[in-house]
GROMACS .gro file of C-alpha atoms in nm:
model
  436
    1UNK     CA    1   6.840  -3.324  -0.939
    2UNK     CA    2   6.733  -3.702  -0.733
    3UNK     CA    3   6.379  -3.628  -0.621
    4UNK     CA    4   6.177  -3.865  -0.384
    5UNK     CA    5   5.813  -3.842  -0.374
    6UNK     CA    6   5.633  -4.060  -0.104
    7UNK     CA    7   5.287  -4.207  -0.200
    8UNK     CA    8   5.151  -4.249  -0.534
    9UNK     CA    9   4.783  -4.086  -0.463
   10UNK     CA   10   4.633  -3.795  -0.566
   11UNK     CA   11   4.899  -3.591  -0.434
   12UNK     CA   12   5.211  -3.782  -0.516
   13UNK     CA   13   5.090  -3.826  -0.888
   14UNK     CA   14   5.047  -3.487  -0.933
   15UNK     CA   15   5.340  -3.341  -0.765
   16UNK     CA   16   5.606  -3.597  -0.971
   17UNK     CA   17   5.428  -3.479  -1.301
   18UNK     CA   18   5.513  -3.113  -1.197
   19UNK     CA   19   5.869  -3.200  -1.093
   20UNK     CA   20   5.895  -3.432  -1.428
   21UNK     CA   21   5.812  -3.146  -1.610
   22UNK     CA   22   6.183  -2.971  -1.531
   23UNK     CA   23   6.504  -3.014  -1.732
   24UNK     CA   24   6.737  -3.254  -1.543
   25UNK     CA   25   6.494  -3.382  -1.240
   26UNK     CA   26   6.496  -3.742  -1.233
   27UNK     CA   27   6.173  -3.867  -0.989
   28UNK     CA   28   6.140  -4.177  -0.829
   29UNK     CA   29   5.778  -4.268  -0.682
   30UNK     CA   30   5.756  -4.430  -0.333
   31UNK     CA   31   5.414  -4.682  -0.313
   32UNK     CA   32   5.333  -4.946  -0.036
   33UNK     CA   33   5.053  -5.070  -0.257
   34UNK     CA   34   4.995  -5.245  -0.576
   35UNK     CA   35   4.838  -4.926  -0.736
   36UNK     CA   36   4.800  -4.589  -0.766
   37UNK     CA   37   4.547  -4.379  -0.631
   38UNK     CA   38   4.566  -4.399  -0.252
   39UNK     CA   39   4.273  -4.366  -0.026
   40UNK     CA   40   4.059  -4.353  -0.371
   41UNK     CA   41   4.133  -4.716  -0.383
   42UNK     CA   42   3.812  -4.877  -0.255
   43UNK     CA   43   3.797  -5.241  -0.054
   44UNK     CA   44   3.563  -5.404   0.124
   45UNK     CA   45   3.797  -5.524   0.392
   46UNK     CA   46   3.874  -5.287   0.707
   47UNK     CA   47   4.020  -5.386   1.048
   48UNK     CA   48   4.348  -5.248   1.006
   49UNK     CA   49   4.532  -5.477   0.706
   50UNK     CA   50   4.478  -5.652   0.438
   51UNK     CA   51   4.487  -6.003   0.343
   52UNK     CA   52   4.862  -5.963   0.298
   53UNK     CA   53   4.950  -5.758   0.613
   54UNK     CA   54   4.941  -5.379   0.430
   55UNK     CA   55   4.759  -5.148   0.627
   56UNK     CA   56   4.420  -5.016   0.461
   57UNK     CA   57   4.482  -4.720   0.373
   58UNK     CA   58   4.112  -4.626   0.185
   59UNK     CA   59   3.840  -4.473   0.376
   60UNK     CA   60   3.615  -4.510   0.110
   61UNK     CA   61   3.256  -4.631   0.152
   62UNK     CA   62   3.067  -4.866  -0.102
   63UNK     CA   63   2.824  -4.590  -0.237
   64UNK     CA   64   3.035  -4.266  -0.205
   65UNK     CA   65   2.993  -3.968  -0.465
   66UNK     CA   66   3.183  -3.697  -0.418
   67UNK     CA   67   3.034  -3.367  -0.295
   68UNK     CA   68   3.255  -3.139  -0.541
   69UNK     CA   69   3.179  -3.154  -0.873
   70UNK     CA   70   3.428  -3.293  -1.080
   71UNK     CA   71   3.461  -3.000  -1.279
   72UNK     CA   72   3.666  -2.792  -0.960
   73UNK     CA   73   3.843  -3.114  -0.861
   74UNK     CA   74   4.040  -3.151  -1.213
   75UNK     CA   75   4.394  -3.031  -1.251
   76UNK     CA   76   4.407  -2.759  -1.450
   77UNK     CA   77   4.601  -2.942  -1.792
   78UNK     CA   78   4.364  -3.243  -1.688
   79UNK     CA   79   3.985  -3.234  -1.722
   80UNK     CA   80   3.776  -3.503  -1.634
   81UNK     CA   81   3.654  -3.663  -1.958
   82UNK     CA   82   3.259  -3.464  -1.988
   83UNK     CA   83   2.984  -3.541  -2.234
   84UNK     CA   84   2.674  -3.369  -2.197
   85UNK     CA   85   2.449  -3.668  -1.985
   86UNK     CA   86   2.772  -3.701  -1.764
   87UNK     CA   87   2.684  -3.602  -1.389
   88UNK     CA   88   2.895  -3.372  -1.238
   89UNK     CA   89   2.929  -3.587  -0.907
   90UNK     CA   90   3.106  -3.915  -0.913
   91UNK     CA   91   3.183  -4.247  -0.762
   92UNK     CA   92   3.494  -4.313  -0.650
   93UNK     CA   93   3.543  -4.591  -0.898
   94UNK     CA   94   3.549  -4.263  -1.140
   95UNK     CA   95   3.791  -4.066  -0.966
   96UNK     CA   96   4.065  -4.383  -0.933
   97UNK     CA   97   4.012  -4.407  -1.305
   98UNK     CA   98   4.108  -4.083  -1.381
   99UNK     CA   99   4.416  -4.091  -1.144
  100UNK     CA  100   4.490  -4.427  -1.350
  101UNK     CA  101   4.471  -4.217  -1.659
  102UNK     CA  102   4.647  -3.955  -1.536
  103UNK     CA  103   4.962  -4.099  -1.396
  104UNK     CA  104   4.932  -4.330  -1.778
  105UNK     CA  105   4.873  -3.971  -1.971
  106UNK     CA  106   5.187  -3.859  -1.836
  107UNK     CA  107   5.392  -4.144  -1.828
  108UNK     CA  108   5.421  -4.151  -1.457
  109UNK     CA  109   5.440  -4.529  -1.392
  110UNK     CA  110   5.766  -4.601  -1.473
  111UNK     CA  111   5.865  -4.425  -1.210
  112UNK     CA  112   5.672  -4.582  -0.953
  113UNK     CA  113   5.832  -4.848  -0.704
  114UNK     CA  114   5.503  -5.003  -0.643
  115UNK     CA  115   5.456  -5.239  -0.290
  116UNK     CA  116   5.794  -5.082  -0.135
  117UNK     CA  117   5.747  -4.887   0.169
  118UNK     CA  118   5.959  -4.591   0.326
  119UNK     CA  119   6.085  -4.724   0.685
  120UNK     CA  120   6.273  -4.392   0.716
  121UNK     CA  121   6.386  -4.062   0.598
  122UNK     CA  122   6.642  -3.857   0.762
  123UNK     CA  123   6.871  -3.562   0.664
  124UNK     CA  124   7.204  -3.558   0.543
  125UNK     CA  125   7.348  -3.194   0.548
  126UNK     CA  126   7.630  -3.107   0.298
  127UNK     CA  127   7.922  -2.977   0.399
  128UNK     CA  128   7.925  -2.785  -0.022
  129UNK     CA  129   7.772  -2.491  -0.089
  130UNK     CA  130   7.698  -2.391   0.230
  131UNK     CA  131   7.650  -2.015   0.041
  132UNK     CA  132   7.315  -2.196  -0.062
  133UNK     CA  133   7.118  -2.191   0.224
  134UNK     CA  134   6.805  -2.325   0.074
  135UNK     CA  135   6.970  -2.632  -0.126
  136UNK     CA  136   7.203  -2.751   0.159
  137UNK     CA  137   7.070  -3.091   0.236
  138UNK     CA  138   7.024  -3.391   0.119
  139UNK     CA  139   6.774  -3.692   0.171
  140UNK     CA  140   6.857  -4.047   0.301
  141UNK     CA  141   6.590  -4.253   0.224
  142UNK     CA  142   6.540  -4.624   0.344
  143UNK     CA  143   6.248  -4.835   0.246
  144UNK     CA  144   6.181  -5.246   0.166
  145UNK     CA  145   5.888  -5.452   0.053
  146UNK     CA  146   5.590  -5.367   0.181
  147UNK     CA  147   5.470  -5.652   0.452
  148UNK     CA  148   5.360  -5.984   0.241
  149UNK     CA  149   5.503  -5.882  -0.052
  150UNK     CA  150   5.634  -6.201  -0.216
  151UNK     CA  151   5.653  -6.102  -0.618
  152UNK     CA  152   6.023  -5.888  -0.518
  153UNK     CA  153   6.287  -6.131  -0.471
  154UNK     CA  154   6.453  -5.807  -0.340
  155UNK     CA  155   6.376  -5.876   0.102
  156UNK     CA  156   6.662  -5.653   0.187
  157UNK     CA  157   6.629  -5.293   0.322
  158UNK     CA  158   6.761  -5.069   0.068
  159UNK     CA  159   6.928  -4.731   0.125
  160UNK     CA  160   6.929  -4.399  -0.132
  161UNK     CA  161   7.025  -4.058  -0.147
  162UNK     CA  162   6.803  -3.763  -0.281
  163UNK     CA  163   6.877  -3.422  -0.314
  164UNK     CA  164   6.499  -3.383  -0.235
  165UNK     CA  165   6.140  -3.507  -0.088
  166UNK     CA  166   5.836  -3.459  -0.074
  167UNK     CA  167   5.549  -3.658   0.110
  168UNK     CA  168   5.265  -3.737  -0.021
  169UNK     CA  169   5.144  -4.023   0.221
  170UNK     CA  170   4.766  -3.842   0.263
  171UNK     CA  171   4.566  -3.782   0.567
  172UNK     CA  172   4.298  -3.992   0.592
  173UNK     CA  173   4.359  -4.321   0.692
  174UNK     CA  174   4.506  -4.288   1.100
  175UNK     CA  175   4.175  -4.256   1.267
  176UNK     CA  176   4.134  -3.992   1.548
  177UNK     CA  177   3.900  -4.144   1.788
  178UNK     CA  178   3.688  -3.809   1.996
  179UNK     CA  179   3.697  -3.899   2.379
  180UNK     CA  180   3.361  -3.949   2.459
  181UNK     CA  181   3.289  -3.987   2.832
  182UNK     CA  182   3.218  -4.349   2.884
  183UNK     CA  183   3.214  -4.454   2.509
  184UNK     CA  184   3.471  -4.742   2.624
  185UNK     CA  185   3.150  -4.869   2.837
  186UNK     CA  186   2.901  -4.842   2.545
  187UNK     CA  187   2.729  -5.211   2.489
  188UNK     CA  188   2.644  -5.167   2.108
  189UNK     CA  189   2.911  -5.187   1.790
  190UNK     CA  190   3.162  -4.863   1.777
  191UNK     CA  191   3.323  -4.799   1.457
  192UNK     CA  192   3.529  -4.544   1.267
  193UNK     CA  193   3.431  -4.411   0.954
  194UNK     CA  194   3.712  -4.543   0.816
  195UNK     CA  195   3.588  -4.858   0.815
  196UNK     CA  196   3.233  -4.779   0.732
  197UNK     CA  197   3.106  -4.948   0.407
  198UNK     CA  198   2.789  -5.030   0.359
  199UNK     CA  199   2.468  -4.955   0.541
  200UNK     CA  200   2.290  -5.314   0.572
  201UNK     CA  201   2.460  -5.398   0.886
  202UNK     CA  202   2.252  -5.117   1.028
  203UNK     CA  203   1.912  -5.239   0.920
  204UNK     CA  204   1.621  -5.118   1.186
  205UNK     CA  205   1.886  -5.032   1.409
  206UNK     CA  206   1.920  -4.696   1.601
  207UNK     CA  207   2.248  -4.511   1.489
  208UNK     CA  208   2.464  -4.263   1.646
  209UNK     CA  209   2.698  -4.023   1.416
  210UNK     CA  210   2.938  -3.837   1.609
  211UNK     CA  211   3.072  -3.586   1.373
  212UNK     CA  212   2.924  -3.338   1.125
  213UNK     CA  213   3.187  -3.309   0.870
  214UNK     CA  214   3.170  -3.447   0.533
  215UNK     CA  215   3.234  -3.767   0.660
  216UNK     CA  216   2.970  -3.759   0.931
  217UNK     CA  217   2.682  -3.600   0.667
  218UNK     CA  218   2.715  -3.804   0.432
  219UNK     CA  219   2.679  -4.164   0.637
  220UNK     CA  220   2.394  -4.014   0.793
  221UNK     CA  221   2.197  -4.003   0.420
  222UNK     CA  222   2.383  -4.313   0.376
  223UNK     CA  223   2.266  -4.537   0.705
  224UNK     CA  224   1.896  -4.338   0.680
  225UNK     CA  225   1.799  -4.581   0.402
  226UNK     CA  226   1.840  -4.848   0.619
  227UNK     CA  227   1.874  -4.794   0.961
  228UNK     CA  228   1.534  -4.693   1.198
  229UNK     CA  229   1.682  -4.393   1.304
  230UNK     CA  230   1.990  -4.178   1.296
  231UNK     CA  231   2.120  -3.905   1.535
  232UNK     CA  232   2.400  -3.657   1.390
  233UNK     CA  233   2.556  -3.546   1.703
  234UNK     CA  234   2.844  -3.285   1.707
  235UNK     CA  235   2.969  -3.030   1.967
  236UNK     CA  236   2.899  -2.707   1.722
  237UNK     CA  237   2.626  -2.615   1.530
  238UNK     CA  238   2.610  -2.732   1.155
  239UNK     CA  239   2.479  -2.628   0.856
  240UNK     CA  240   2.316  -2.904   0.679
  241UNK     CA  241   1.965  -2.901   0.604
  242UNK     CA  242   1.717  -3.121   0.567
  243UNK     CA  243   1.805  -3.410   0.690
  244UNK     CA  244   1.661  -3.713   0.642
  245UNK     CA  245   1.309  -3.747   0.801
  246UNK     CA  246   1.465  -4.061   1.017
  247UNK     CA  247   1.723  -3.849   1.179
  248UNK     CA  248   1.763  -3.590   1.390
  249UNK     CA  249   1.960  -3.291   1.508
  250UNK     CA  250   2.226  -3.369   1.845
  251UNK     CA  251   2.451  -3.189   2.007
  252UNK     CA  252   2.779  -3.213   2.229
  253UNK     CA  253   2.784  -3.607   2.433
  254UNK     CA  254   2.795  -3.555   2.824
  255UNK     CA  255   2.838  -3.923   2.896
  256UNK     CA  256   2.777  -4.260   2.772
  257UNK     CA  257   2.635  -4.570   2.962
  258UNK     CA  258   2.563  -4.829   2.815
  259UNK     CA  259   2.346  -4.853   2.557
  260UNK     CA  260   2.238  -4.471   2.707
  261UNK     CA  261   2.363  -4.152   2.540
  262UNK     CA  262   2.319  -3.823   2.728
  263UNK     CA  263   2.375  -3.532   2.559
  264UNK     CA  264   2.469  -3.187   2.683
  265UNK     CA  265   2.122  -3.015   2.633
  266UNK     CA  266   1.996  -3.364   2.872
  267UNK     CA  267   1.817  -3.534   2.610
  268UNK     CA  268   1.900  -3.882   2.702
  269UNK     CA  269   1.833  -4.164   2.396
  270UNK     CA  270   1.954  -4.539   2.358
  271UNK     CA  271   2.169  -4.649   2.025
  272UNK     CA  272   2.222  -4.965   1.901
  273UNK     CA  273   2.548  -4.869   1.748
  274UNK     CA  274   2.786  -4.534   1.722
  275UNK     CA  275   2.948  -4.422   1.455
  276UNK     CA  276   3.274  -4.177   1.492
  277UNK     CA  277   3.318  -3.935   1.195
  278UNK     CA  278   3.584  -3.763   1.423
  279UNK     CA  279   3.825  -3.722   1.175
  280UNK     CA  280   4.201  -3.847   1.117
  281UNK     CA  281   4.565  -3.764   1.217
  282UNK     CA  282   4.833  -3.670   1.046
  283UNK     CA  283   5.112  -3.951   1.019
  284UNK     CA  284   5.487  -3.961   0.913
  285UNK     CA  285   5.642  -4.216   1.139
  286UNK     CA  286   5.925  -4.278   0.862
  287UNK     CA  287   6.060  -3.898   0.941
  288UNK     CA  288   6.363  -3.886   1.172
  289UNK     CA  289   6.372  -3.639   1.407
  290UNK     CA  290   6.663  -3.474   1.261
  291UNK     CA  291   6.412  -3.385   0.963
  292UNK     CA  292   6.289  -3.116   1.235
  293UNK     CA  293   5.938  -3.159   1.136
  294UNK     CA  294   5.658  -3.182   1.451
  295UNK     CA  295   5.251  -3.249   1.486
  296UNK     CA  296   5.117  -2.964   1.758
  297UNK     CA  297   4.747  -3.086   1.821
  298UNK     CA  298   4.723  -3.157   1.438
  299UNK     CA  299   4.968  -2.857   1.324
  300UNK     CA  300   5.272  -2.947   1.146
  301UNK     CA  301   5.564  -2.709   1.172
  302UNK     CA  302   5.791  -2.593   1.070
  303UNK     CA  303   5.618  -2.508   0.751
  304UNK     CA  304   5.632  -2.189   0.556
  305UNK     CA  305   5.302  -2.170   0.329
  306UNK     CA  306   5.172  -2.537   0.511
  307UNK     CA  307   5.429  -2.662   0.254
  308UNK     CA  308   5.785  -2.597   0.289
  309UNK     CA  309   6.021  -2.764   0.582
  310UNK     CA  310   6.171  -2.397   0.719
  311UNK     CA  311   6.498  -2.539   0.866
  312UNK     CA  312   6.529  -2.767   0.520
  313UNK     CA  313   6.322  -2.646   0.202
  314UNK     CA  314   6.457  -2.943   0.018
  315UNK     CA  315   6.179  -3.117   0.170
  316UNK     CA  316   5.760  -3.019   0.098
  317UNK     CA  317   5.474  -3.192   0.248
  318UNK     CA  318   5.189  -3.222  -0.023
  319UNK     CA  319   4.827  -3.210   0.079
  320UNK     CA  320   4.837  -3.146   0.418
  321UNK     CA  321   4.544  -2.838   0.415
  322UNK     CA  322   4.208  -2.946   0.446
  323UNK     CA  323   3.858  -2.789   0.332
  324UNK     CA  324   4.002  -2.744   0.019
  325UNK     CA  325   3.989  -2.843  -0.371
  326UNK     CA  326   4.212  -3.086  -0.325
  327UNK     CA  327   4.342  -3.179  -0.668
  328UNK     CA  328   4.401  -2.793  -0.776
  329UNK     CA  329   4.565  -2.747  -0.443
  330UNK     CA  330   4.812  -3.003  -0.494
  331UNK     CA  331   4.887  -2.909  -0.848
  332UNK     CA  332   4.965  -2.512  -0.675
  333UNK     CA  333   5.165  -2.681  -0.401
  334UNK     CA  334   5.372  -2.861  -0.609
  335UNK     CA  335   5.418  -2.662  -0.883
  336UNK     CA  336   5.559  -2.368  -0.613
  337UNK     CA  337   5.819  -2.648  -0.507
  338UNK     CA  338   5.933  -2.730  -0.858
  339UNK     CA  339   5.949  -2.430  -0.941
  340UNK     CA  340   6.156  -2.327  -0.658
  341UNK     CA  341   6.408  -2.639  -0.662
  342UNK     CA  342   6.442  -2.533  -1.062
  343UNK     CA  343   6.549  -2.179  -0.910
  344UNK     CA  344   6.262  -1.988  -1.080
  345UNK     CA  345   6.254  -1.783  -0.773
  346UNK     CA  346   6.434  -1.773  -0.405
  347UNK     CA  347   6.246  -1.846  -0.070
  348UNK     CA  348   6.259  -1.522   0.233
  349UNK     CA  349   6.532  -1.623   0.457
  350UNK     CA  350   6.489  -1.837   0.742
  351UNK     CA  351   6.332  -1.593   1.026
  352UNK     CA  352   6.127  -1.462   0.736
  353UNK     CA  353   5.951  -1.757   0.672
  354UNK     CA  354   5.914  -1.839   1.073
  355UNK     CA  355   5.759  -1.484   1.078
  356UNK     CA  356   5.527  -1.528   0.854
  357UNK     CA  357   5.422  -1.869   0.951
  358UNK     CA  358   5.336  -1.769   1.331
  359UNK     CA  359   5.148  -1.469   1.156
  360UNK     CA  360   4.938  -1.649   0.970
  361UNK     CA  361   4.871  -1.905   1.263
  362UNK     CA  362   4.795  -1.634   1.512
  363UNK     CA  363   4.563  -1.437   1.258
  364UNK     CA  364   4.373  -1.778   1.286
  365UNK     CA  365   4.377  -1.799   1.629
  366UNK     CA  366   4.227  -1.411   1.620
  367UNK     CA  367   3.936  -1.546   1.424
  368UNK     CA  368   3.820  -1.749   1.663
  369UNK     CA  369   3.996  -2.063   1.488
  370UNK     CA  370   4.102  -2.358   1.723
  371UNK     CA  371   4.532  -2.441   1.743
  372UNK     CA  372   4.330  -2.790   1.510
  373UNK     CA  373   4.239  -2.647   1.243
  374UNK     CA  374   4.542  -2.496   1.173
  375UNK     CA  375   4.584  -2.629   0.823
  376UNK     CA  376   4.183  -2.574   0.729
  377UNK     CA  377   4.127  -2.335   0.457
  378UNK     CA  378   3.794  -2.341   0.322
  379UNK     CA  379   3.767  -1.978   0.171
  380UNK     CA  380   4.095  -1.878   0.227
  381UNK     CA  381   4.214  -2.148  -0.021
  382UNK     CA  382   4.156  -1.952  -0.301
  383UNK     CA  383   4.390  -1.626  -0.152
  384UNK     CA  384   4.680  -1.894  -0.029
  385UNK     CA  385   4.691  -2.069  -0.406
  386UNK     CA  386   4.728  -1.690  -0.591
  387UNK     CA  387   5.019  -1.651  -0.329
  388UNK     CA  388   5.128  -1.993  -0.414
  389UNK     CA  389   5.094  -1.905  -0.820
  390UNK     CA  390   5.253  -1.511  -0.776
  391UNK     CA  391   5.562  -1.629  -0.566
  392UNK     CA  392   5.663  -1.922  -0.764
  393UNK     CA  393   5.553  -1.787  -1.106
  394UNK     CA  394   5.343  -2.002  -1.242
  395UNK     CA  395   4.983  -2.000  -1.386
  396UNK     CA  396   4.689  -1.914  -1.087
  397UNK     CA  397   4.387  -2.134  -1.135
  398UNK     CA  398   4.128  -2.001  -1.313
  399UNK     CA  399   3.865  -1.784  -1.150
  400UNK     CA  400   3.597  -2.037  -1.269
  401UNK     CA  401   3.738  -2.290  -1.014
  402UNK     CA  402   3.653  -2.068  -0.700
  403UNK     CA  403   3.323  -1.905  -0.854
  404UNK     CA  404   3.198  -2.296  -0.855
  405UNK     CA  405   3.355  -2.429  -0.549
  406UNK     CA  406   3.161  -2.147  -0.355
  407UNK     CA  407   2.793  -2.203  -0.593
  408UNK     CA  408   2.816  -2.603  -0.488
  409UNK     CA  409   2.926  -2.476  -0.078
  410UNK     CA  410   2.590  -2.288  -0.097
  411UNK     CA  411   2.379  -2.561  -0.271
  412UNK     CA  412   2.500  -2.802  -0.039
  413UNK     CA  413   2.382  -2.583   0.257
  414UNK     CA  414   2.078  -2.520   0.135
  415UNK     CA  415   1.994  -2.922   0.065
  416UNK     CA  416   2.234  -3.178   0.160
  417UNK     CA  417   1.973  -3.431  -0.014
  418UNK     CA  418   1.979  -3.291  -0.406
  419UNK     CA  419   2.243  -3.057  -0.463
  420UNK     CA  420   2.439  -3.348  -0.632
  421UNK     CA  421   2.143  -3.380  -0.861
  422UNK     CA  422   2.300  -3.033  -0.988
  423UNK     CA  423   2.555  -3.077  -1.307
  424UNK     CA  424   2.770  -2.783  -1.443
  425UNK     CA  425   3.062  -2.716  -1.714
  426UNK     CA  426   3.314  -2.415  -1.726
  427UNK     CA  427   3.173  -2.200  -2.017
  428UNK     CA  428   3.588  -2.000  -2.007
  429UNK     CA  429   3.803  -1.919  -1.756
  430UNK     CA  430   3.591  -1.729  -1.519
  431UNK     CA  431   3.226  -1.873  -1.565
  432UNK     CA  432   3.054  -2.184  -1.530
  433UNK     CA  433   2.699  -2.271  -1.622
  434UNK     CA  434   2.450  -2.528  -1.484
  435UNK     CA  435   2.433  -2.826  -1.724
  436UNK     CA  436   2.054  -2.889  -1.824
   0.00000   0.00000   0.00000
């Protein structure tokens, strides 16, 4: 079996060793860059491209840790490398190393077609073995050197056929900008996270973060050691305690004016600048609309298990859930496809899978979730990667994983300044230990 995989991040490297690991699959790797590791790849530059026309796709920042241990964020057959002064949050000049070593442990870049991008995927139905509902398409796949790409003599587009795809082109590099009444008049410098860096540019400046995700947290602690002071504004309550002494709580923005923020409560304060940790969109303008897949205020359908195309399981989008572990996940998502392309198992029919999808969205929708968040799993994770490992009959991950995840979700609650001065190791399966 021809498999495509689209990006070689995170998600792409670990879904093309699961598929490589299958009698007969033969995986080609789809990259736009020079590298592997996706958004993990730092840079200094932002505004859009780089100095050869590629769009950026890294939303890193200079100083970034990450705020899971590394111990929870390891596929399963790959641990980080520990010794016992190693901390158990890293930089992510750490984390691109070890998806360096990973796709060069498995012998993964060989199959890479680095700086070539996909300009478009659509289907190809077969008019054989229509019996087989579930392997009755096929994949054309068009793609040419990514933009300023001069080392491939090759400047034609270039045409192939899989039998199937899956994308793996991340989530976190289209910005979603909130819509802030009057931010458009604001006098001071507006920026995305995504191209927030370094803090010095905000030196004795007042600062406005608009977003309390993990994004939005952790530039607050970031700008604090520089800036005069910082407001972390968002429309709901958040959990994150103490903050900095130079910042304070916000809530939901009534209007801007500008230099003048009014928020809903009618505190009214000036900014220098404004920050938006709003988030990001999902992306797959290479996808024909024959390939049936649609965004729905950030919910991709039709997907059975936020993974599998319902009207053609040939194709799997990777990574798309978010609040998650996201390494672990990928390695359960990708596994269940292999394993069901291998024929290890048989997907419910068609309806079934449309059933169960709108279930699972409207049980969301019952617990007060927004139509958003659709794809955010946070603690149900851990129940949607056993279905993931029972249906497709492979390994779970081991209960250490989620008794860890959950100990670091209530550290970081508790103090958002030091729980990354906390290091652990798995003791077995089920138990970890804090790492004196």
């Amino acid at each position: 079996m021809k498999i495509a995989v689209i990006g070689a991040g995170a998600a792409g490297l670990i879904t093309a060793k699961n598929l490589l690991s299958k009698p007969g699959f033969s995986v080609t790797i789809f990259e736009q860059s020079s590298h592997v590791g996706g958004t993990w790849n730092y840079t200094d530059r932002t505004g859009g491209v780089d100095d050869i026309g590629r769009p950026i796709s890294s939303s890193m920042y200079k100083s970034l840790l990450t705020n899971l241990p590394k111990e929870v964020m390891a596929v399963p057959d790959f641990p980080f490398p520990t010794s016992s002064d190693d901390p158990s949050f890293i930089s992510h000049i750490e984390v691109l190393n070890y998806l360096s070593n990973y796709s060069e442990y498995f012998n993964l870049l060989s199959h890479i077609k680095f700086n070539t991008e996909v300009t478009f995927i659509d289907l190809i139905e077969s008019i054989d073995d229509k019996e087989d509902l579930n392997l009755n398409s096929h994949w054309l796949i068009k793609s040419t050197p990514s933009i300023g790409n001069t080392s491939d003599i090759e400047s034609t587009e270039k045409s192939e056929v899989f039998d199937a795809v899956a994308i793996a082109n991340g989530h976190f590099f289209l910005p979603y900008y909130a819509n802030l009444p009057g931010l458009e008049s604001f006098l001071g410098n507006v920026i995305h996270s995504h191209d927030y860096r370094l803090p010095d540019r905000y030196i004795n400046q007042s600062v406005l973060i608009y977003g309390a995700g993990a994004s939005g947290i952790d530039i607050t602690c970031d700008i604090a050691r520089k800036a005069s002071r910082v407001a972390l504004a968002n429309a709901e309550p958040y959990p994150w305690k103490p903050l900095p002494d130079n910042c304070q709580r916000a809530g939901g923005i009534s209007s801007i004016h500008g230099n003048t923020v009014e928020f809903l409560d009618g505190n009214v304060c000036k900014f220098d600048s404004i920050i938006l940790c709003s988030g990001y969109d999902y992306s797959f303008p290479f996808l024909s609309p024959r390939c049936g897949i649609k965004i729905e205020d950030k919910r991709i359908i039709p997907l059975f298990k936020h993974l599998i195309n319902i009207d053609h399981p040939t194709m799997a989008m990777i990574g798309l859930c978010t609040f998650v572990c996201p390494f672990p996940m990928f390695h359960c998502q990708s596994m269940y496809f292999a394993n069901f392309l291998n024929g290890e198992f048989n997907l419910p029919d068609n309806e079934a899978m449309r059933v169960a999808m709108e279930t699972e969205f409207q049980e969301r929708l019952f617990r007060g979730m927004r139509p958003r968040y659709a794809h955010r799993m946070s603690d149900l994770q851990w129940e949607y990667n056993d279905s993931l490992a029972d249906e497709g009959r492979f390994e779970p991950l081991p209960i250490c994983y989620k008794s860890l995840y959950q100990h670091n979700t209530y550290k970081r609650k508790d103090n958002i300044q030091t729980y990354r001065n906390n290091n652990y190791q798995f003791i077995d399966s089920e138990r970890f230990e804090l790492r004196l």
